[in-house]
mmCIF file of C-alpha atoms and ligand atoms in Angstrom:
data_model
loop_
_atom_site.group_PDB
_atom_site.id
_atom_site.type_symbol
_atom_site.label_atom_id
_atom_site.label_comp_id
_atom_site.label_asym_id
_atom_site.label_seq_id
_atom_site.Cartn_x
_atom_site.Cartn_y
_atom_site.Cartn_z
ATOM 1 C CA UNK A 561 0.184 -0.080 0.098
ATOM 2 C CA UNK A 562 1.382 3.233 -0.921
ATOM 3 C CA UNK A 563 0.640 6.166 1.565
ATOM 4 C CA UNK A 564 1.239 9.764 0.044
ATOM 5 C CA UNK A 565 1.194 12.983 2.042
ATOM 6 C CA UNK A 566 -0.499 16.162 0.586
ATOM 7 C CA UNK A 567 2.017 18.743 -0.417
ATOM 8 C CA UNK A 568 0.550 21.125 1.994
ATOM 9 C CA UNK A 569 -0.958 19.939 5.276
ATOM 10 C CA UNK A 570 -1.032 20.677 8.823
ATOM 11 C CA UNK A 571 -0.398 23.421 10.814
ATOM 12 C CA UNK A 572 -0.245 26.846 9.147
ATOM 13 C CA UNK A 573 1.736 29.904 9.895
ATOM 14 C CA UNK A 574 -0.885 31.465 12.251
ATOM 15 C CA UNK A 575 -1.557 28.518 14.345
ATOM 16 C CA UNK A 576 2.098 27.819 14.834
ATOM 17 C CA UNK A 577 2.559 31.292 15.864
ATOM 18 C CA UNK A 578 -0.315 31.120 18.397
ATOM 19 C CA UNK A 579 0.914 27.736 19.868
ATOM 20 C CA UNK A 580 4.328 29.461 20.068
ATOM 21 C CA UNK A 581 2.874 32.594 22.055
ATOM 22 C CA UNK A 582 0.908 30.315 24.443
ATOM 23 C CA UNK A 583 3.997 28.021 25.116
ATOM 24 C CA UNK A 584 5.694 31.164 25.998
ATOM 25 C CA UNK A 585 2.851 32.286 28.268
ATOM 26 C CA UNK A 586 3.008 29.041 30.401
ATOM 27 C CA UNK A 587 5.340 30.238 32.951
ATOM 28 C CA UNK A 588 3.040 33.203 33.474
ATOM 29 C CA UNK A 589 0.486 33.105 36.429
ATOM 30 C CA UNK A 590 -2.838 31.729 35.276
ATOM 31 C CA UNK A 591 -2.275 31.862 31.546
ATOM 32 C CA UNK A 592 -5.409 31.217 29.730
ATOM 33 C CA UNK A 593 -6.746 31.341 26.166
ATOM 34 C CA UNK A 594 -9.968 32.778 25.730
ATOM 35 C CA UNK A 595 -11.847 29.833 23.771
ATOM 36 C CA UNK A 596 -9.878 26.863 22.802
ATOM 37 C CA UNK A 597 -6.620 27.933 21.114
ATOM 38 C CA UNK A 598 -7.224 25.944 18.105
ATOM 39 C CA UNK A 599 -10.070 23.505 16.647
ATOM 40 C CA UNK A 600 -8.212 20.373 17.915
ATOM 41 C CA UNK A 601 -9.002 18.755 21.178
ATOM 42 C CA UNK A 602 -5.678 16.800 21.365
ATOM 43 C CA UNK A 603 -3.510 19.926 21.431
ATOM 44 C CA UNK A 604 -5.970 21.873 23.783
ATOM 45 C CA UNK A 605 -5.384 19.141 26.274
ATOM 46 C CA UNK A 606 -1.737 19.149 25.431
ATOM 47 C CA UNK A 607 -1.195 22.993 26.297
ATOM 48 C CA UNK A 608 -3.355 22.317 29.352
ATOM 49 C CA UNK A 609 -0.821 19.816 30.805
ATOM 50 C CA UNK A 610 1.885 22.373 29.780
ATOM 51 C CA UNK A 611 0.097 24.946 32.048
ATOM 52 C CA UNK A 612 -2.066 27.042 29.524
ATOM 53 C CA UNK A 613 -5.787 26.769 30.200
ATOM 54 C CA UNK A 614 -8.759 27.900 28.364
ATOM 55 C CA UNK A 615 -11.531 30.138 29.616
ATOM 56 C CA UNK A 616 -15.151 31.220 28.326
ATOM 57 C CA UNK A 617 -15.008 34.710 29.474
ATOM 58 C CA UNK A 618 -12.669 37.249 30.487
ATOM 59 C CA UNK A 619 -14.371 37.526 34.124
ATOM 60 C CA UNK A 620 -12.722 33.823 34.488
ATOM 61 C CA UNK A 621 -9.186 35.384 34.370
ATOM 62 C CA UNK A 622 -8.220 36.655 37.951
ATOM 63 C CA UNK A 623 -6.400 39.616 38.477
ATOM 64 C CA UNK A 624 -2.876 39.380 37.763
ATOM 65 C CA UNK A 625 -3.251 36.413 35.128
ATOM 66 C CA UNK A 626 -2.589 36.357 31.321
ATOM 67 C CA UNK A 627 -5.490 36.317 28.642
ATOM 68 C CA UNK A 628 -4.256 34.834 25.418
ATOM 69 C CA UNK A 629 -6.041 35.816 22.343
ATOM 70 C CA UNK A 630 -6.205 33.137 20.004
ATOM 71 C CA UNK A 631 -5.426 33.274 16.168
ATOM 72 C CA UNK A 632 -9.171 33.789 15.028
ATOM 73 C CA UNK A 633 -9.271 37.193 17.140
ATOM 74 C CA UNK A 634 -11.887 38.968 18.878
ATOM 75 C CA UNK A 635 -13.984 42.079 18.498
ATOM 76 C CA UNK A 636 -12.738 45.404 19.960
ATOM 77 C CA UNK A 637 -15.037 45.237 22.779
ATOM 78 C CA UNK A 638 -12.696 42.434 24.324
ATOM 79 C CA UNK A 639 -9.624 44.422 24.213
ATOM 80 C CA UNK A 640 -11.283 47.388 25.819
ATOM 81 C CA UNK A 641 -12.711 45.143 28.480
ATOM 82 C CA UNK A 642 -9.157 43.151 28.912
ATOM 83 C CA UNK A 643 -7.292 46.415 28.767
ATOM 84 C CA UNK A 644 -9.223 47.722 31.567
ATOM 85 C CA UNK A 645 -8.457 45.044 33.883
ATOM 86 C CA UNK A 646 -4.989 44.437 35.735
ATOM 87 C CA UNK A 647 -4.245 41.539 33.171
ATOM 88 C CA UNK A 648 -1.754 40.780 30.547
ATOM 89 C CA UNK A 649 -2.911 40.250 27.318
ATOM 90 C CA UNK A 650 -0.783 38.333 24.559
ATOM 91 C CA UNK A 651 -2.576 38.802 21.421
ATOM 92 C CA UNK A 652 -2.023 35.750 18.980
ATOM 93 C CA UNK A 653 -4.443 36.476 16.446
ATOM 94 C CA UNK A 654 -3.240 35.523 12.998
ATOM 95 C CA UNK A 655 -1.828 38.599 10.903
ATOM 96 C CA UNK A 656 -4.051 37.421 8.246
ATOM 97 C CA UNK A 657 -7.193 37.549 10.457
ATOM 98 C CA UNK A 658 -6.054 40.785 11.787
ATOM 99 C CA UNK A 659 -5.643 42.077 7.956
ATOM 100 C CA UNK A 660 -9.565 41.009 7.529
ATOM 101 C CA UNK A 661 -10.668 42.785 10.659
ATOM 102 C CA UNK A 662 -8.903 45.908 9.892
ATOM 103 C CA UNK A 663 -10.187 45.776 6.008
ATOM 104 C CA UNK A 664 -13.922 45.287 7.418
ATOM 105 C CA UNK A 665 -13.343 47.835 10.026
ATOM 106 C CA UNK A 666 -11.886 50.626 7.299
ATOM 107 C CA UNK A 667 -14.481 49.716 4.777
ATOM 108 C CA UNK A 668 -17.220 50.559 7.470
ATOM 109 C CA UNK A 669 -15.150 53.709 8.371
ATOM 110 C CA UNK A 670 -15.277 54.886 4.975
ATOM 111 C CA UNK A 671 -18.827 54.549 4.877
ATOM 112 C CA UNK A 672 -19.371 51.079 3.114
ATOM 113 C CA UNK A 673 -22.004 48.578 4.289
ATOM 114 C CA UNK A 674 -19.800 45.641 4.934
ATOM 115 C CA UNK A 675 -20.654 42.040 3.931
ATOM 116 C CA UNK A 676 -18.598 39.087 5.027
ATOM 117 C CA UNK A 677 -18.578 35.921 3.196
ATOM 118 C CA UNK A 678 -17.995 33.390 5.735
ATOM 119 C CA UNK A 679 -19.568 30.810 8.412
ATOM 120 C CA UNK A 680 -21.954 32.565 10.656
ATOM 121 C CA UNK A 681 -21.136 30.834 13.492
ATOM 122 C CA UNK A 682 -17.179 30.817 13.118
ATOM 123 C CA UNK A 683 -15.342 32.850 15.588
ATOM 124 C CA UNK A 684 -13.073 34.399 13.138
ATOM 125 C CA UNK A 685 -16.205 35.750 11.370
ATOM 126 C CA UNK A 686 -17.850 36.903 14.706
ATOM 127 C CA UNK A 687 -14.503 39.071 15.405
ATOM 128 C CA UNK A 688 -14.635 40.356 11.862
ATOM 129 C CA UNK A 689 -18.269 41.382 12.080
ATOM 130 C CA UNK A 690 -17.484 43.150 15.389
ATOM 131 C CA UNK A 691 -14.788 45.176 13.685
ATOM 132 C CA UNK A 692 -17.123 45.905 10.863
ATOM 133 C CA UNK A 693 -19.441 47.584 13.418
ATOM 134 C CA UNK A 694 -23.275 47.854 13.263
ATOM 135 C CA UNK A 695 -24.085 47.901 9.530
ATOM 136 C CA UNK A 696 -22.415 44.366 8.753
ATOM 137 C CA UNK A 697 -23.938 41.029 7.191
ATOM 138 C CA UNK A 698 -22.596 37.675 6.780
ATOM 139 C CA UNK A 699 -23.726 35.226 3.910
ATOM 140 C CA UNK A 700 -22.431 31.891 3.271
ATOM 141 C CA UNK A 701 -24.614 30.799 0.133
ATOM 142 C CA UNK A 702 -25.553 32.312 -2.946
ATOM 143 C CA UNK A 703 -29.540 32.578 -1.843
ATOM 144 C CA UNK A 704 -28.234 34.643 1.362
ATOM 145 C CA UNK A 705 -26.509 37.040 -0.874
ATOM 146 C CA UNK A 706 -29.400 37.298 -3.142
ATOM 147 C CA UNK A 707 -31.711 38.054 -0.526
ATOM 148 C CA UNK A 708 -29.588 41.275 0.531
ATOM 149 C CA UNK A 709 -30.711 44.563 -0.524
ATOM 150 C CA UNK A 710 -29.039 47.067 -2.819
ATOM 151 C CA UNK A 711 -26.207 49.502 -1.397
ATOM 152 C CA UNK A 712 -24.895 52.671 -2.060
ATOM 153 C CA UNK A 713 -21.666 51.628 -1.157
ATOM 154 C CA UNK A 714 -20.896 47.812 -0.553
ATOM 155 C CA UNK A 715 -17.592 46.453 0.783
ATOM 156 C CA UNK A 716 -17.088 42.966 0.616
ATOM 157 C CA UNK A 717 -14.326 40.755 2.632
ATOM 158 C CA UNK A 718 -13.895 36.931 3.183
ATOM 159 C CA UNK A 719 -13.266 34.737 6.209
ATOM 160 C CA UNK A 720 -9.659 33.736 5.765
ATOM 161 C CA UNK A 721 -10.506 30.012 5.811
ATOM 162 C CA UNK A 722 -13.308 30.337 2.959
ATOM 163 C CA UNK A 723 -12.958 28.408 -0.522
ATOM 164 C CA UNK A 724 -11.704 30.835 -2.894
ATOM 165 C CA UNK A 725 -14.198 29.378 -5.712
ATOM 166 C CA UNK A 726 -17.158 29.775 -3.399
ATOM 167 C CA UNK A 727 -16.070 33.134 -2.455
ATOM 168 C CA UNK A 728 -16.083 34.009 -5.960
ATOM 169 C CA UNK A 729 -19.379 32.658 -6.958
ATOM 170 C CA UNK A 730 -20.931 34.351 -3.720
ATOM 171 C CA UNK A 731 -19.364 37.419 -4.609
ATOM 172 C CA UNK A 732 -20.743 37.168 -8.098
ATOM 173 C CA UNK A 733 -24.367 37.638 -6.859
ATOM 174 C CA UNK A 734 -23.331 40.653 -4.563
ATOM 175 C CA UNK A 735 -21.816 42.873 -7.549
ATOM 176 C CA UNK A 736 -25.102 43.935 -9.132
ATOM 177 C CA UNK A 737 -26.268 45.157 -5.561
ATOM 178 C CA UNK A 738 -24.036 48.456 -5.910
ATOM 179 C CA UNK A 739 -22.373 50.762 -8.402
ATOM 180 C CA UNK A 740 -19.728 51.567 -5.666
ATOM 181 C CA UNK A 741 -17.943 48.077 -4.898
ATOM 182 C CA UNK A 742 -14.703 47.521 -2.924
ATOM 183 C CA UNK A 743 -13.925 43.439 -2.591
ATOM 184 C CA UNK A 744 -10.886 42.484 -0.383
ATOM 185 C CA UNK A 745 -10.359 39.125 -0.799
ATOM 186 C CA UNK A 746 -9.057 38.340 2.519
ATOM 187 C CA UNK A 747 -8.603 34.456 2.173
ATOM 188 C CA UNK A 748 -5.273 33.180 3.337
ATOM 189 C CA UNK A 749 -2.966 31.399 1.020
ATOM 190 C CA UNK A 750 -2.419 28.454 3.867
ATOM 191 C CA UNK A 751 -6.211 27.552 3.040
ATOM 192 C CA UNK A 752 -5.893 27.914 -0.701
ATOM 193 C CA UNK A 753 -2.779 25.638 -0.863
ATOM 194 C CA UNK A 754 -4.060 22.988 1.464
ATOM 195 C CA UNK A 755 -7.399 22.627 -0.524
ATOM 196 C CA UNK A 756 -5.353 22.655 -3.710
ATOM 197 C CA UNK A 757 -2.946 19.926 -2.827
ATOM 198 C CA UNK A 758 -5.721 17.856 -1.200
ATOM 199 C CA UNK A 759 -8.074 17.880 -4.169
ATOM 200 C CA UNK A 760 -4.794 17.046 -6.461
ATOM 201 C CA UNK A 761 -3.983 14.268 -4.147
ATOM 202 C CA UNK A 762 -7.536 12.948 -3.942
ATOM 203 C CA UNK A 763 -7.872 12.850 -7.721
ATOM 204 C CA UNK A 764 -5.037 10.256 -7.710
ATOM 205 C CA UNK A 765 -5.828 7.976 -4.754
ATOM 206 C CA UNK A 766 -8.215 5.155 -3.664
ATOM 207 C CA UNK A 767 -8.704 6.655 -0.211
ATOM 208 C CA UNK A 768 -8.162 9.868 1.582
ATOM 209 C CA UNK A 769 -7.649 10.244 5.296
ATOM 210 C CA UNK A 770 -8.290 13.828 6.497
ATOM 211 C CA UNK A 771 -6.760 14.168 9.920
ATOM 212 C CA UNK A 772 -8.077 17.340 12.374
ATOM 213 C CA UNK A 773 -10.719 18.074 14.886
ATOM 214 C CA UNK A 774 -14.089 17.442 14.198
ATOM 215 C CA UNK A 775 -14.961 20.872 15.306
ATOM 216 C CA UNK A 776 -12.447 22.471 12.684
ATOM 217 C CA UNK A 777 -13.945 24.086 9.873
ATOM 218 C CA UNK A 778 -11.250 24.117 7.630
ATOM 219 C CA UNK A 779 -10.576 20.398 8.256
ATOM 220 C CA UNK A 780 -14.259 19.620 7.442
ATOM 221 C CA UNK A 781 -13.978 21.691 4.335
ATOM 222 C CA UNK A 782 -11.027 19.445 3.311
ATOM 223 C CA UNK A 783 -12.990 16.480 3.756
ATOM 224 C CA UNK A 784 -15.627 17.855 1.803
ATOM 225 C CA UNK A 785 -13.507 18.747 -1.169
ATOM 226 C CA UNK A 786 -11.733 15.580 -1.256
ATOM 227 C CA UNK A 787 -14.977 13.599 -1.135
ATOM 228 C CA UNK A 788 -15.647 15.063 -4.785
ATOM 229 C CA UNK A 789 -12.772 12.922 -6.017
ATOM 230 C CA UNK A 790 -12.602 9.942 -3.836
ATOM 231 C CA UNK A 791 -13.719 7.937 -0.714
ATOM 232 C CA UNK A 792 -12.789 9.945 2.415
ATOM 233 C CA UNK A 793 -12.645 9.300 6.114
ATOM 234 C CA UNK A 794 -12.352 12.254 8.489
ATOM 235 C CA UNK A 795 -10.384 11.170 11.726
ATOM 236 C CA UNK A 796 -8.740 13.126 14.801
ATOM 237 C CA UNK A 797 -6.407 10.514 15.537
ATOM 238 C CA UNK A 798 -4.621 7.183 14.654
ATOM 239 C CA UNK A 799 -6.798 5.046 17.099
ATOM 240 C CA UNK A 800 -9.672 5.700 14.734
ATOM 241 C CA UNK A 801 -8.274 3.901 11.925
ATOM 242 C CA UNK A 802 -10.255 0.595 10.711
ATOM 243 C CA UNK A 803 -8.692 -2.493 9.090
ATOM 244 C CA UNK A 804 -11.876 -2.702 6.817
ATOM 245 C CA UNK A 805 -11.135 0.630 5.288
ATOM 246 C CA UNK A 806 -8.274 -0.486 3.531
ATOM 247 C CA UNK A 807 -9.380 -3.539 1.725
ATOM 248 C CA UNK A 808 -8.504 -3.398 -1.964
ATOM 249 C CA UNK A 809 -6.784 -0.119 -1.344
ATOM 250 C CA UNK A 810 -3.326 0.515 -3.220
ATOM 251 C CA UNK A 811 -2.952 4.232 -2.912
ATOM 252 C CA UNK A 812 -3.929 6.126 0.395
ATOM 253 C CA UNK A 813 -3.551 9.840 0.493
ATOM 254 C CA UNK A 814 -3.050 11.835 3.683
ATOM 255 C CA UNK A 815 -4.143 15.629 4.331
ATOM 256 C CA UNK A 816 -4.775 17.554 7.570
ATOM 257 C CA UNK A 817 -6.396 20.796 8.620
ATOM 258 C CA UNK A 818 -4.381 24.038 9.477
ATOM 259 C CA UNK A 819 -4.922 22.970 13.277
ATOM 260 C CA UNK A 820 -4.001 19.210 13.024
ATOM 261 C CA UNK A 821 -0.490 18.926 14.856
ATOM 262 C CA UNK A 822 2.588 17.042 13.399
ATOM 263 C CA UNK A 823 2.586 14.379 15.950
ATOM 264 C CA UNK A 824 -0.966 13.344 15.265
ATOM 265 C CA UNK A 825 0.039 13.301 11.261
ATOM 266 C CA UNK A 826 3.039 11.482 11.776
ATOM 267 C CA UNK A 827 0.934 8.747 13.951
ATOM 268 C CA UNK A 828 -1.437 8.313 11.257
ATOM 269 C CA UNK A 829 1.161 7.867 8.489
ATOM 270 C CA UNK A 830 3.190 5.396 10.692
ATOM 271 C CA UNK A 831 0.160 3.168 11.207
ATOM 272 C CA UNK A 832 -0.931 3.155 7.699
ATOM 273 C CA UNK A 833 2.388 1.803 6.589
ATOM 274 C CA UNK A 834 2.538 -0.728 9.164
HETATM 275 S S1 SF4 B 1447 -5.498 29.509 8.245
HETATM 276 FE FE1 SF4 B 1447 -4.695 31.247 7.442
HETATM 277 S S2 SF4 B 1447 -5.441 32.860 8.585
HETATM 278 FE FE2 SF4 B 1447 -5.903 30.851 9.439
HETATM 279 S S3 SF4 B 1447 -4.831 30.912 11.105
HETATM 280 FE FE3 SF4 B 1447 -3.976 29.664 9.631
HETATM 281 S S4 SF4 B 1447 -2.657 31.336 8.440
HETATM 282 FE FE4 SF4 B 1447 -3.631 32.394 9.691
#
């Protein structure tokens, strides 16, 4: 059985940076991330062992503690509330997410109504929405885009991990809605690279293993993309592999979301080769 890794897989720049910043904070008193640092339960558990916990709200961080803002970012209200408290703030917002937040903020300040193309429930999208202020909307389908009104000035930005093709398809429905449009394609290259590499590999193998948190939007998206080409199993760890998946399989492809640690990818790769 041949096992092939996708050309681009696993931790992206923003996640590596966030984990490094969180680990650097482990020595601080009561260091916690606001929400899980990434959508990967195994990595969250490992950080906890190293001394970095996770809280759901700022109120849970005691005075003198350290609050780590994760790569998905937060809205301006969280910075304001945190800065008003005697706590240390470590900002691990991915610079690409920051760019999307600032793009939405500037558009709103310039008088544009902002539409974010992305997943409504995703924490990054919520943070961009907050930076865009009151007059912003989120759409994730063509139908939702069609349902929006016409605008005098329309600014469009994207969730960084949104599919480039889907962004274009949805943006095409928004373009007729205004004569004054600014589109800022805030999709990060890590996502495009992982999606293109996964799609190319899926077309060449009998089975794809997509590794990453079941709660990870970008991993789930990789699984959907690969399913267009071949049989897919989305797993979080090597312990989920089942012998009967591999009957009559000659070539296996492996990809992993941007929040999947290297050690988990290695374990899956090694188990497939046994
Ligand atoms: S996927 Fe892109 S935007 Fe998101 S954390 Fe990684 S590098 Fe940053």
